[in-house]
Amino acid sequence: MEKDLIMPRHVAVILDGNGRWAKEHHVPRKLGHKAGCENLEQIVEDAARLGIEYFTIYGFSTENWKRSAEEVGALMQLFRYYIGRLRDVAMANNVRVLSIGERSRFDADLIDGLNMLEEVTSGNTGMTFVLALNYGGRDEITRAVRRVAANVAGGELAPEEITEDTISAALDTAGMPDPDLMIRTSGEQRLSNYLLWQLAYAELYFTDVYWPDFHKEHLVKAIEAYNARNRRFGGR
Ligand code: IPE
Ligand code: IPE
Ligand code: MG
């Protein structure tokens, strides 16, 4: 039963399989992405209602620019449209939206849209929904190291004063708890450069279900599996 479950504070998802879903339905890839975006709208609401505190979704990786111009263009169009839809979902469900990743590579209107989404939802006190866009764990760590190095070069910090907390605070996820549970849909069992630092102790859950078909019942199943795991680690 859902009500008996201990909710992980932070669930991080790699939404994968939009392309395979489209193939299975004999429709163009971009319709797979559209179905994926529609599913995202619903699952954000479901996650908020389940009582998850932080819900982070990998929407576009630093490597995804290597896809065809047509596919990247279709994805950008979808992001533009779904930013507005997500605002409505967030406002209806008291959800605060944040984004992580290097935004500057996106077109100005998309950056404005993301800023708007963060601003408009900043007073919401329920779940925090984190969108990872043009996100790569190595890129994030590289940018963090640059920031810390600049502080050292500026004389504000001595090298021996750098701790794990210094690094955590320089990441895009500063202030957020690390994910307790990482879910990847669609059968692939790799991290694909997702939250490399933050996932150090997360439970990993893989399902064959394609992202557009991943609904609340699948999320609950993943949380049940998480509940059944023995969270003993780090000497405890
Ligand atoms: C995930 O679906 C969406 C993004 C990475 C943007 P894919 O497009 O990777 O779908 P598959 O892996 O080809 O099925
Ligand atoms: C990971 O999915 C990135 C996102 C979900 C945004 P990919 O489909 O791009 O990853 P690979 O290529 O299978 O590693
Ligand atoms: Mg994929």
mmCIF file of C-alpha atoms and ligand atoms in Angstrom:
data_model
loop_
_atom_site.group_PDB
_atom_site.id
_atom_site.type_symbol
_atom_site.label_atom_id
_atom_site.label_comp_id
_atom_site.label_asym_id
_atom_site.label_seq_id
_atom_site.Cartn_x
_atom_site.Cartn_y
_atom_site.Cartn_z
ATOM 1 C CA MET A 1 0.000 0.000 0.000
ATOM 2 C CA GLU A 2 1.201 3.449 -0.963
ATOM 3 C CA LYS A 3 0.425 4.940 2.404
ATOM 4 C CA ASP A 4 2.710 2.510 4.178
ATOM 5 C CA LEU A 5 5.684 3.344 1.995
ATOM 6 C CA ILE A 6 8.628 5.339 3.231
ATOM 7 C CA MET A 7 9.111 7.997 0.568
ATOM 8 C CA PRO A 8 12.629 8.620 -0.633
ATOM 9 C CA ARG A 9 13.305 12.336 -0.135
ATOM 10 C CA HIS A 10 14.875 12.736 -3.541
ATOM 11 C CA VAL A 11 14.078 10.665 -6.628
ATOM 12 C CA ALA A 12 16.160 11.216 -9.766
ATOM 13 C CA VAL A 13 14.971 9.848 -13.114
ATOM 14 C CA ILE A 14 16.671 9.222 -16.444
ATOM 15 C CA LEU A 15 13.762 9.325 -18.843
ATOM 16 C CA ASP A 16 14.772 7.073 -21.687
ATOM 17 C CA GLY A 17 13.030 5.219 -24.492
ATOM 18 C CA ASN A 18 11.038 7.932 -26.279
ATOM 19 C CA GLY A 19 12.644 6.856 -29.558
ATOM 20 C CA ARG A 20 11.913 3.179 -29.035
ATOM 21 C CA TRP A 21 8.357 3.978 -27.984
ATOM 22 C CA ALA A 22 7.887 5.890 -31.260
ATOM 23 C CA LYS A 23 9.322 2.990 -33.242
ATOM 24 C CA GLU A 24 7.012 0.555 -31.521
ATOM 25 C CA HIS A 25 4.039 2.779 -32.408
ATOM 26 C CA HIS A 26 5.256 3.367 -35.994
ATOM 27 C CA VAL A 27 5.351 7.142 -35.559
ATOM 28 C CA PRO A 28 8.209 9.678 -36.034
ATOM 29 C CA ARG A 29 10.720 10.037 -33.166
ATOM 30 C CA LYS A 30 9.489 13.511 -32.354
ATOM 31 C CA LEU A 31 6.084 12.104 -31.480
ATOM 32 C CA GLY A 32 7.850 9.839 -29.016
ATOM 33 C CA HIS A 33 9.364 12.935 -27.421
ATOM 34 C CA LYS A 34 5.960 14.606 -27.373
ATOM 35 C CA ALA A 35 4.455 11.577 -25.633
ATOM 36 C CA GLY A 36 7.383 11.728 -23.209
ATOM 37 C CA CYS A 37 6.663 15.392 -22.400
ATOM 38 C CA GLU A 38 2.995 14.648 -21.860
ATOM 39 C CA ASN A 39 3.908 11.865 -19.499
ATOM 40 C CA LEU A 40 6.225 14.207 -17.632
ATOM 41 C CA GLU A 41 3.341 16.584 -16.913
ATOM 42 C CA GLN A 42 1.364 13.782 -15.311
ATOM 43 C CA ILE A 43 4.179 12.183 -13.356
ATOM 44 C CA VAL A 44 5.238 15.505 -11.797
ATOM 45 C CA GLU A 45 1.751 15.766 -10.337
ATOM 46 C CA ASP A 46 1.833 12.130 -9.213
ATOM 47 C CA ALA A 47 5.230 12.552 -7.556
ATOM 48 C CA ALA A 48 4.076 15.683 -5.737
ATOM 49 C CA ARG A 49 0.961 13.897 -4.462
ATOM 50 C CA LEU A 50 3.000 10.927 -3.294
ATOM 51 C CA GLY A 51 4.958 13.276 -1.038
ATOM 52 C CA ILE A 52 8.357 13.141 -2.726
ATOM 53 C CA GLU A 53 10.361 16.229 -1.712
ATOM 54 C CA TYR A 54 12.753 16.481 -4.652
ATOM 55 C CA PHE A 55 12.119 15.031 -8.093
ATOM 56 C CA THR A 56 14.864 15.481 -10.674
ATOM 57 C CA ILE A 57 14.429 14.629 -14.337
ATOM 58 C CA TYR A 58 17.136 14.274 -16.981
ATOM 59 C CA GLY A 59 15.593 16.006 -19.969
ATOM 60 C CA PHE A 60 18.564 16.785 -22.207
ATOM 61 C CA SER A 61 22.205 15.835 -21.772
ATOM 62 C CA THR A 62 25.350 17.663 -22.862
ATOM 63 C CA GLU A 63 25.823 14.734 -25.276
ATOM 64 C CA ASN A 64 22.334 15.044 -26.791
ATOM 65 C CA TRP A 65 23.490 17.955 -29.020
ATOM 66 C CA LYS A 66 25.149 15.255 -31.141
ATOM 67 C CA ARG A 67 21.744 14.031 -32.317
ATOM 68 C CA SER A 68 20.480 15.178 -35.719
ATOM 69 C CA ALA A 69 19.647 18.880 -36.116
ATOM 70 C CA GLU A 70 16.092 17.831 -36.846
ATOM 71 C CA GLU A 71 15.733 15.925 -33.574
ATOM 72 C CA VAL A 72 17.445 18.626 -31.486
ATOM 73 C CA GLY A 73 15.188 21.237 -33.120
ATOM 74 C CA ALA A 74 12.079 19.186 -32.359
ATOM 75 C CA LEU A 75 13.165 18.792 -28.736
ATOM 76 C CA MET A 76 13.742 22.555 -28.352
ATOM 77 C CA GLN A 77 10.257 23.249 -29.738
ATOM 78 C CA LEU A 78 8.771 20.808 -27.251
ATOM 79 C CA PHE A 79 10.692 22.388 -24.359
ATOM 80 C CA ARG A 80 9.344 25.820 -25.366
ATOM 81 C CA TYR A 81 5.778 24.547 -25.334
ATOM 82 C CA TYR A 82 6.018 22.383 -22.217
ATOM 83 C CA ILE A 83 7.604 25.131 -20.099
ATOM 84 C CA GLY A 84 4.178 26.787 -20.174
ATOM 85 C CA ARG A 85 2.366 23.554 -19.418
ATOM 86 C CA LEU A 86 4.741 22.807 -16.548
ATOM 87 C CA ARG A 87 4.073 26.224 -15.078
ATOM 88 C CA ASP A 88 0.377 25.351 -14.870
ATOM 89 C CA VAL A 89 1.063 21.905 -13.393
ATOM 90 C CA ALA A 90 3.503 23.395 -10.880
ATOM 91 C CA MET A 91 1.117 26.148 -9.808
ATOM 92 C CA ALA A 92 -1.781 23.706 -9.447
ATOM 93 C CA ASN A 93 0.319 21.386 -7.274
ATOM 94 C CA ASN A 94 2.360 23.837 -5.160
ATOM 95 C CA VAL A 95 5.536 22.663 -6.918
ATOM 96 C CA ARG A 96 8.709 24.753 -7.071
ATOM 97 C CA VAL A 97 10.712 24.315 -10.282
ATOM 98 C CA LEU A 98 14.491 24.643 -10.567
ATOM 99 C CA SER A 99 16.823 23.792 -13.399
ATOM 100 C CA ILE A 100 20.351 22.423 -13.402
ATOM 101 C CA GLY A 101 22.805 22.282 -16.298
ATOM 102 C CA GLU A 102 24.486 24.839 -18.504
ATOM 103 C CA ARG A 103 21.633 26.932 -19.840
ATOM 104 C CA SER A 104 23.624 29.454 -21.830
ATOM 105 C CA ARG A 105 23.745 27.185 -24.862
ATOM 106 C CA PHE A 106 19.985 27.411 -25.324
ATOM 107 C CA ASP A 107 18.244 30.128 -27.349
ATOM 108 C CA ALA A 108 17.433 33.309 -25.430
ATOM 109 C CA ASP A 109 13.676 32.711 -25.415
ATOM 110 C CA LEU A 110 14.131 29.279 -23.874
ATOM 111 C CA ILE A 111 16.434 30.700 -21.194
ATOM 112 C CA ASP A 112 13.824 33.379 -20.482
ATOM 113 C CA GLY A 113 11.178 30.666 -20.243
ATOM 114 C CA LEU A 114 13.222 28.697 -17.719
ATOM 115 C CA ASN A 115 13.872 31.838 -15.663
ATOM 116 C CA MET A 116 10.158 32.601 -15.721
ATOM 117 C CA LEU A 117 9.322 29.054 -14.596
ATOM 118 C CA GLU A 118 11.734 29.319 -11.650
ATOM 119 C CA GLU A 119 10.555 32.777 -10.677
ATOM 120 C CA VAL A 120 6.823 32.145 -10.908
ATOM 121 C CA THR A 121 7.073 28.948 -8.837
ATOM 122 C CA SER A 122 9.669 30.188 -6.330
ATOM 123 C CA GLY A 123 7.104 30.737 -3.559
ATOM 124 C CA ASN A 124 5.644 27.217 -3.811
ATOM 125 C CA THR A 125 6.305 25.133 -0.736
ATOM 126 C CA GLY A 126 5.562 21.575 -1.899
ATOM 127 C CA MET A 127 7.777 19.347 -4.014
ATOM 128 C CA THR A 128 10.852 20.748 -5.739
ATOM 129 C CA PHE A 129 10.948 19.623 -9.351
ATOM 130 C CA VAL A 130 14.415 19.867 -10.850
ATOM 131 C CA LEU A 131 14.866 19.877 -14.613
ATOM 132 C CA ALA A 132 18.297 18.781 -15.827
ATOM 133 C CA LEU A 133 18.723 20.467 -19.204
ATOM 134 C CA ASN A 134 21.979 20.594 -21.148
ATOM 135 C CA TYR A 135 23.164 18.778 -18.082
ATOM 136 C CA GLY A 136 26.238 16.547 -17.809
ATOM 137 C CA GLY A 137 27.797 15.412 -14.552
ATOM 138 C CA ARG A 138 31.332 15.942 -15.836
ATOM 139 C CA ASP A 139 30.461 19.390 -17.159
ATOM 140 C CA GLU A 140 28.876 20.299 -13.812
ATOM 141 C CA ILE A 141 31.931 19.116 -11.860
ATOM 142 C CA THR A 142 34.250 20.944 -14.265
ATOM 143 C CA ARG A 143 32.324 24.188 -13.789
ATOM 144 C CA ALA A 144 32.363 23.675 -10.011
ATOM 145 C CA VAL A 145 36.126 23.107 -9.996
ATOM 146 C CA ARG A 146 36.601 26.316 -11.986
ATOM 147 C CA ARG A 147 34.565 28.229 -9.417
ATOM 148 C CA VAL A 148 36.535 26.804 -6.503
ATOM 149 C CA ALA A 149 39.839 27.400 -8.327
ATOM 150 C CA ALA A 150 38.860 31.038 -8.885
ATOM 151 C CA ASN A 151 38.308 31.415 -5.137
ATOM 152 C CA VAL A 152 41.709 29.891 -4.452
ATOM 153 C CA ALA A 153 43.368 32.116 -7.047
ATOM 154 C CA GLY A 154 41.613 35.114 -5.496
ATOM 155 C CA GLY A 155 43.058 34.235 -2.101
ATOM 156 C CA GLU A 156 39.644 33.619 -0.513
ATOM 157 C CA LEU A 157 40.279 29.923 0.019
ATOM 158 C CA ALA A 158 43.376 27.819 0.764
ATOM 159 C CA PRO A 159 43.673 24.478 -1.117
ATOM 160 C CA GLU A 160 43.678 22.544 2.170
ATOM 161 C CA GLU A 161 40.394 24.194 3.126
ATOM 162 C CA ILE A 162 38.602 22.503 0.210
ATOM 163 C CA THR A 163 36.256 19.812 1.551
ATOM 164 C CA GLU A 164 33.520 17.636 0.046
ATOM 165 C CA ASP A 165 31.091 20.306 1.222
ATOM 166 C CA THR A 166 33.011 22.941 -0.761
ATOM 167 C CA ILE A 167 32.534 20.861 -3.924
ATOM 168 C CA SER A 168 28.862 20.072 -3.170
ATOM 169 C CA ALA A 169 28.155 23.754 -2.634
ATOM 170 C CA ALA A 170 29.751 24.649 -5.972
ATOM 171 C CA LEU A 171 27.589 22.180 -7.941
ATOM 172 C CA ASP A 172 24.334 23.145 -9.656
ATOM 173 C CA THR A 173 22.512 21.095 -7.001
ATOM 174 C CA ALA A 174 23.878 23.183 -4.096
ATOM 175 C CA GLY A 175 21.537 22.965 -1.128
ATOM 176 C CA MET A 176 19.601 19.915 -2.380
ATOM 177 C CA PRO A 177 19.803 16.545 -0.655
ATOM 178 C CA ASP A 178 21.502 13.810 -2.704
ATOM 179 C CA PRO A 179 19.097 11.446 -4.517
ATOM 180 C CA ASP A 180 18.091 8.359 -2.519
ATOM 181 C CA LEU A 181 16.704 6.567 -5.546
ATOM 182 C CA MET A 182 17.687 6.751 -9.215
ATOM 183 C CA ILE A 183 15.296 5.298 -11.773
ATOM 184 C CA ARG A 184 16.181 4.677 -15.419
ATOM 185 C CA THR A 185 13.462 3.614 -17.830
ATOM 186 C CA SER A 186 13.768 1.590 -20.999
ATOM 187 C CA GLY A 187 16.250 -1.125 -20.046
ATOM 188 C CA GLU A 188 19.593 0.636 -20.356
ATOM 189 C CA GLN A 189 21.705 0.186 -17.231
ATOM 190 C CA ARG A 190 24.106 3.107 -17.271
ATOM 191 C CA LEU A 191 24.286 6.601 -15.800
ATOM 192 C CA SER A 192 24.935 8.475 -19.076
ATOM 193 C CA ASN A 193 26.720 11.281 -17.222
ATOM 194 C CA TYR A 194 23.838 11.899 -14.791
ATOM 195 C CA LEU A 195 24.480 13.384 -11.321
ATOM 196 C CA LEU A 196 27.845 11.627 -11.021
ATOM 197 C CA TRP A 197 28.791 13.204 -7.687
ATOM 198 C CA GLN A 198 25.294 13.174 -6.171
ATOM 199 C CA LEU A 199 24.424 9.529 -6.931
ATOM 200 C CA ALA A 200 27.335 8.170 -4.881
ATOM 201 C CA TYR A 201 25.000 6.272 -2.512
ATOM 202 C CA ALA A 202 21.687 6.206 -4.375
ATOM 203 C CA GLU A 203 19.807 2.961 -4.870
ATOM 204 C CA LEU A 204 19.634 2.251 -8.601
ATOM 205 C CA TYR A 205 16.429 0.955 -10.171
ATOM 206 C CA PHE A 206 16.075 -0.080 -13.795
ATOM 207 C CA THR A 207 12.875 -0.897 -15.632
ATOM 208 C CA ASP A 208 12.224 -2.005 -19.208
ATOM 209 C CA VAL A 209 9.160 0.267 -19.479
ATOM 210 C CA TYR A 210 9.634 3.062 -22.059
ATOM 211 C CA TRP A 211 9.346 6.547 -20.616
ATOM 212 C CA PRO A 212 6.024 7.504 -22.293
ATOM 213 C CA ASP A 213 4.500 4.382 -20.672
ATOM 214 C CA PHE A 214 6.029 5.002 -17.238
ATOM 215 C CA HIS A 215 3.099 5.974 -15.030
ATOM 216 C CA LYS A 216 2.341 6.425 -11.356
ATOM 217 C CA GLU A 217 1.995 2.664 -10.785
ATOM 218 C CA HIS A 218 5.555 2.158 -12.098
ATOM 219 C CA LEU A 219 6.869 4.947 -9.903
ATOM 220 C CA VAL A 220 5.185 3.343 -6.899
ATOM 221 C CA LYS A 221 6.711 -0.018 -7.854
ATOM 222 C CA ALA A 222 10.168 1.556 -7.924
ATOM 223 C CA ILE A 223 9.552 3.103 -4.500
ATOM 224 C CA GLU A 224 8.367 -0.278 -3.198
ATOM 225 C CA ALA A 225 11.596 -1.837 -4.458
ATOM 226 C CA TYR A 226 13.505 0.966 -2.733
ATOM 227 C CA ASN A 227 11.616 0.210 0.490
ATOM 228 C CA ALA A 228 12.565 -3.452 0.214
ATOM 229 C CA ARG A 229 16.271 -2.668 -0.102
ATOM 230 C CA ASN A 230 18.510 -2.810 2.871
ATOM 231 C CA ARG A 231 19.796 0.742 3.140
ATOM 232 C CA ARG A 232 22.950 -0.239 4.990
ATOM 233 C CA PHE A 233 25.982 1.478 3.639
ATOM 234 C CA GLY A 234 29.037 3.390 4.668
ATOM 235 C CA GLY A 235 29.685 1.248 7.715
ATOM 236 C CA ARG A 236 26.244 1.508 9.230
HETATM 237 C C1 IPE B 1 15.002 9.937 -24.091
HETATM 238 O O1 IPE B 1 14.585 9.138 -25.138
HETATM 239 C C2 IPE B 1 14.827 11.398 -24.388
HETATM 240 C C3 IPE B 1 16.084 12.153 -24.529
HETATM 241 C C4 IPE B 1 17.257 11.672 -24.334
HETATM 242 C C5 IPE B 1 15.977 13.556 -24.907
HETATM 243 P P1 IPE B 1 15.557 8.691 -26.314
HETATM 244 O O2 IPE B 1 15.419 9.651 -27.453
HETATM 245 O O3 IPE B 1 16.944 8.531 -25.810
HETATM 246 O O4 IPE B 1 14.932 7.290 -26.712
HETATM 247 P P2 IPE B 1 15.695 6.005 -27.227
HETATM 248 O O5 IPE B 1 16.802 5.706 -26.282
HETATM 249 O O6 IPE B 1 16.212 6.338 -28.596
HETATM 250 O O7 IPE B 1 14.642 4.948 -27.254
HETATM 251 C C1 IPE B 2 20.230 9.965 -21.275
HETATM 252 O O1 IPE B 2 19.581 9.306 -22.298
HETATM 253 C C2 IPE B 2 19.991 11.443 -21.367
HETATM 254 C C3 IPE B 2 18.637 11.878 -21.071
HETATM 255 C C4 IPE B 2 17.677 11.134 -20.652
HETATM 256 C C5 IPE B 2 18.385 13.294 -21.257
HETATM 257 P P1 IPE B 2 20.313 8.984 -23.682
HETATM 258 O O2 IPE B 2 19.408 8.089 -24.437
HETATM 259 O O3 IPE B 2 20.743 10.239 -24.336
HETATM 260 O O4 IPE B 2 21.620 8.217 -23.184
HETATM 261 P P2 IPE B 2 22.492 7.126 -23.911
HETATM 262 O O5 IPE B 2 22.856 7.711 -25.233
HETATM 263 O O6 IPE B 2 21.626 5.920 -24.059
HETATM 264 O O7 IPE B 2 23.653 6.874 -23.005
HETATM 265 MG MG MG B 3 18.035 6.913 -25.178
#
